[in-house]
Amino acid sequence: QVQLVESGGGLVQPGGSLRLSCAVSGTIFRLFTVGWYRQAPGKQRELVAIITSGGNTNYADSVKGRFASSRDNAKTTVYLQMNSLKPEDTAVYYCYVGRDSYNYWGQGTQVTVSS
């Protein structure tokens, strides 16, 4: 059974930083695309960052230059380093692992950017 366990969310002031982690088990991690999505209240879930099994990374335009995602295949963990956070980054952040028709999601972690 595939499990995704997220950690690292919380409350941070504008301009601050947070690092999210997602530990994945139950799958051949290195073969899967991994990444992060987020959902703000009243809005649809949107892509934040995605990393292919080959290491290619893409980001939403709204986070380019501020967020950086990485994967550690040995630790089967995916990370999201978030810098220069803005109030509009406030959302529940979900870890994602997928390949072909298989898609898995974490339980979500709340990130709140507020003074």
XYZ file of C-alpha atoms in Angstrom:
115
model
C 0.000 0.000 0.000
C 1.332 3.391 -1.020
C 1.627 5.890 1.821
C 2.606 9.550 1.700
C 3.340 11.316 4.976
C 3.790 15.065 4.841
C 5.373 17.331 7.402
C 6.636 20.885 7.759
C 3.577 23.083 7.386
C 2.668 25.874 9.763
C 2.258 29.589 10.282
C 4.878 31.951 8.912
C 5.129 35.710 8.406
C 5.254 37.215 4.916
C 8.770 36.979 3.554
C 9.535 33.929 5.641
C 10.443 30.379 4.670
C 9.153 26.878 5.231
C 10.277 23.453 4.088
C 7.796 20.708 3.424
C 8.745 17.042 3.336
C 6.859 14.036 2.057
C 8.031 10.542 2.916
C 6.755 7.933 0.477
C 6.533 4.194 1.017
C 5.008 1.234 -0.764
C 6.156 1.986 -4.271
C 9.244 2.058 -6.464
C 9.788 5.723 -5.746
C 12.463 6.380 -8.357
C 10.141 5.376 -11.207
C 7.408 7.834 -10.278
C 6.761 11.481 -10.972
C 6.510 13.371 -7.687
C 5.485 16.842 -6.720
C 3.292 19.252 -4.839
C -0.150 20.738 -5.351
C -2.027 23.237 -3.221
C -5.611 24.248 -2.608
C -6.664 27.549 -1.130
C -10.144 28.066 0.362
C -12.733 28.409 -2.374
C -10.259 27.588 -5.128
C -9.371 24.543 -7.180
C -6.325 22.459 -6.452
C -3.377 23.719 -8.490
C 0.057 22.469 -9.407
C 2.970 23.967 -7.482
C 5.923 21.872 -8.608
C 6.492 18.569 -10.353
C 9.615 16.430 -10.753
C 9.736 13.599 -13.260
C 11.514 10.307 -12.645
C 14.293 11.691 -14.844
C 14.707 14.736 -12.632
C 13.061 17.369 -14.822
C 11.310 19.969 -12.690
C 8.530 22.376 -13.542
C 6.973 25.087 -11.403
C 3.840 27.155 -11.442
C 4.593 30.675 -12.641
C 3.384 32.062 -9.327
C 6.175 30.314 -7.391
C 9.079 30.405 -9.835
C 12.173 31.894 -8.252
C 10.768 31.470 -4.738
C 10.087 27.751 -4.355
C 12.391 24.827 -5.038
C 11.388 21.185 -5.062
C 13.738 18.228 -4.889
C 13.618 14.489 -4.538
C 15.861 12.041 -2.719
C 15.396 8.627 -4.280
C 17.503 6.935 -1.599
C 15.271 8.320 1.154
C 12.096 8.072 -0.992
C 11.286 11.616 0.045
C 10.255 14.729 -1.848
C 10.826 18.239 -0.545
C 9.455 21.704 -1.162
C 11.552 24.643 -0.013
C 9.407 27.757 0.069
C 11.082 31.158 0.371
C 9.790 34.726 0.238
C 6.349 33.490 1.184
C 3.357 35.669 0.451
C -0.151 35.698 1.952
C -1.466 34.317 -1.342
C 0.628 31.186 -0.780
C -1.721 30.274 2.060
C -3.243 26.896 1.245
C -3.295 23.221 2.065
C -0.303 21.661 0.325
C -0.569 18.105 -0.977
C 2.237 15.768 -1.910
C 1.724 13.808 -5.136
C 3.198 10.614 -6.545
C 2.091 9.262 -9.896
C 2.850 7.065 -12.864
C 0.599 6.056 -15.748
C -2.887 5.603 -14.252
C -1.622 5.416 -10.673
C -2.004 8.612 -8.676
C -1.470 8.987 -4.957
C -1.912 11.940 -2.616
C -0.779 12.882 0.840
C -3.198 13.969 3.531
C -2.277 17.628 3.102
C -0.472 20.083 5.339
C -1.642 23.609 6.087
C 0.600 26.535 5.232
C -0.560 29.926 6.483
C 1.296 33.115 5.604
C 0.158 35.957 7.808
C 1.495 38.730 9.996
